[in-house]
Tab-separated table of C-alpha atoms in Angstrom:
chain	number	residue	atom	x	y	z
A	1	GLN	CA	84.402	26.265	10.138
A	2	VAL	CA	80.697	25.608	9.940
A	3	GLN	CA	79.087	22.202	9.615
A	4	LEU	CA	75.571	21.883	8.202
A	5	VAL	CA	73.412	18.755	8.243
A	6	GLU	CA	70.051	18.668	6.468
A	7	SER	CA	67.168	16.345	7.240
A	8	GLY	CA	63.472	15.988	6.520
A	9	GLY	CA	63.454	15.131	2.841
A	10	GLY	CA	61.313	12.381	1.415
A	11	LEU	CA	58.781	11.251	-1.161
A	12	VAL	CA	55.438	13.042	-1.128
A	13	GLN	CA	52.525	13.651	-3.452
A	14	ALA	CA	51.693	16.917	-5.168
A	15	GLY	CA	49.922	19.247	-2.758
A	16	ASP	CA	51.579	17.761	0.324
A	17	SER	CA	53.883	19.544	2.757
A	18	LEU	CA	57.360	18.864	4.094
A	19	ARG	CA	59.600	20.624	6.570
A	20	LEU	CA	63.327	20.508	6.052
A	21	SER	CA	65.724	21.134	8.911
A	22	CYS	CA	69.358	22.197	8.869
A	23	ALA	CA	71.358	21.699	12.041
A	24	ALA	CA	74.409	23.928	12.179
A	25	SER	CA	77.503	23.678	14.335
A	26	GLY	CA	80.985	25.130	14.505
A	27	ARG	CA	81.344	28.867	14.476
A	28	ILE	CA	78.734	31.175	15.953
A	29	VAL	CA	76.166	30.174	13.392
A	30	SER	CA	73.427	32.199	15.021
A	31	ILE	CA	74.925	35.340	13.507
A	32	LEU	CA	75.317	33.988	10.018
A	33	PRO	CA	72.909	34.465	7.130
A	34	MET	CA	71.473	31.087	6.168
A	35	GLY	CA	69.825	29.860	3.019
A	36	TRP	CA	68.361	26.987	1.071
A	37	PHE	CA	69.237	25.995	-2.469
A	38	ARG	CA	68.120	23.099	-4.637
A	39	GLN	CA	69.394	21.152	-7.606
A	40	ALA	CA	67.202	19.074	-9.869
A	41	PRO	CA	68.659	16.366	-12.140
A	42	GLY	CA	70.363	17.876	-15.145
A	43	ARG	CA	69.956	21.419	-13.857
A	44	GLU	CA	72.165	23.903	-12.085
A	45	ARG	CA	71.822	24.559	-8.394
A	46	GLU	CA	69.298	27.327	-7.799
A	47	TYR	CA	68.530	29.662	-4.951
A	48	VAL	CA	65.371	28.987	-2.936
A	49	ALA	CA	65.324	31.207	0.137
A	50	ALA	CA	67.476	33.015	2.671
A	51	ILE	CA	67.138	34.436	6.152
A	52	ALA	CA	69.238	37.007	7.953
A	53	TYR	CA	70.685	36.297	11.358
A	54	THR	CA	68.193	38.715	12.900
A	55	GLN	CA	65.323	36.621	11.506
A	56	LEU	CA	63.675	39.855	10.453
A	57	THR	CA	64.700	39.632	6.834
A	58	THR	CA	63.750	36.792	4.532
A	59	ASP	CA	63.901	36.406	0.791
A	60	TYR	CA	62.473	33.882	-1.642
A	61	ALA	CA	62.796	32.827	-5.221
A	62	ASP	CA	59.708	33.694	-7.223
A	63	SER	CA	59.056	30.015	-7.886
A	64	VAL	CA	58.459	29.269	-4.186
A	65	LYS	CA	57.101	32.589	-2.915
A	66	GLY	CA	53.832	32.059	-1.058
A	67	ARG	CA	54.412	28.310	-0.681
A	68	PHE	CA	57.716	28.019	1.193
A	69	THR	CA	58.682	29.648	4.491
A	70	ILE	CA	62.200	29.893	5.855
A	71	SER	CA	62.742	30.327	9.582
A	72	ARG	CA	65.451	29.816	12.137
A	73	ASP	CA	65.825	29.007	15.809
A	74	ASN	CA	69.121	30.523	16.871
A	75	ALA	CA	68.940	28.862	20.283
A	76	LYS	CA	68.979	25.492	18.510
A	77	ASN	CA	71.291	26.595	15.685
A	78	THR	CA	68.714	25.252	13.261
A	79	VAL	CA	67.181	26.620	10.091
A	80	TYR	CA	63.927	25.325	8.674
A	81	LEU	CA	62.242	25.320	5.307
A	82	GLN	CA	58.504	24.721	5.479
A	83	MET	CA	57.312	23.664	2.051
A	84	ASN	CA	53.583	23.664	1.347
A	85	ASP	CA	51.599	22.834	-1.759
A	86	LEU	CA	54.520	20.951	-3.226
A	87	LYS	CA	54.667	20.467	-6.984
A	88	PRO	CA	56.518	17.895	-9.089
A	89	GLU	CA	58.839	20.676	-10.259
A	90	ASP	CA	59.998	21.086	-6.653
A	91	THR	CA	61.701	17.702	-6.923
A	92	ALA	CA	65.396	18.226	-6.218
A	93	VAL	CA	68.190	17.767	-3.745
A	94	TYR	CA	67.858	20.578	-1.223
A	95	TYR	CA	70.985	22.079	0.280
A	96	CYS	CA	71.421	24.250	3.343
A	97	ALA	CA	74.026	26.992	3.118
A	98	ALA	CA	75.606	29.665	5.279
A	99	LYS	CA	77.822	32.624	4.579
A	100	ASN	CA	79.818	35.147	6.507
A	101	ARG	CA	78.049	38.364	7.339
A	102	GLY	CA	78.474	40.876	4.530
A	103	ALA	CA	79.767	38.259	2.125
A	104	SER	CA	78.270	37.715	-1.303
A	105	THR	CA	79.419	34.102	-1.553
A	106	TRP	CA	77.831	31.182	0.255
A	107	SER	CA	80.847	29.488	1.786
A	108	PHE	CA	79.399	26.623	3.804
A	109	TRP	CA	77.204	23.823	2.467
A	110	GLY	CA	75.442	20.751	3.755
A	111	GLN	CA	75.371	17.397	2.024
A	112	GLY	CA	71.803	17.791	0.793
A	113	THR	CA	68.501	16.005	1.309
A	114	GLN	CA	66.339	14.568	-1.463
A	115	VAL	CA	62.808	15.825	-1.967
A	116	THR	CA	60.685	13.970	-4.501
A	117	VAL	CA	57.173	15.108	-5.375
A	118	SER	CA	55.013	12.732	-7.379
A	119	SER	CA	52.100	13.904	-9.503
């Protein structure tokens, strides 16, 4: 099993920055693809970004491209989401996720951390 714990959320103003962290434990998480998702009130959970275990491949949703950066420190089993130029529409609960290599389904989820951006 894999356990994921997010931290770093909070209340900020539009234009501010936040860095979310996801501490992973359990299986050899350093080899697992990791990602971030978010869910705003009344909306479905949506994909934000992902990073391969090699750290060489990253991917972003169009809505955050150029503003958010995903990274990972495999020595610390931690994944980060640096969020710059935050907008009110970024307000959501942000979830960290992991999946088995080669899998299409994200199997492991954290409990989420709230990010609120005021205008």
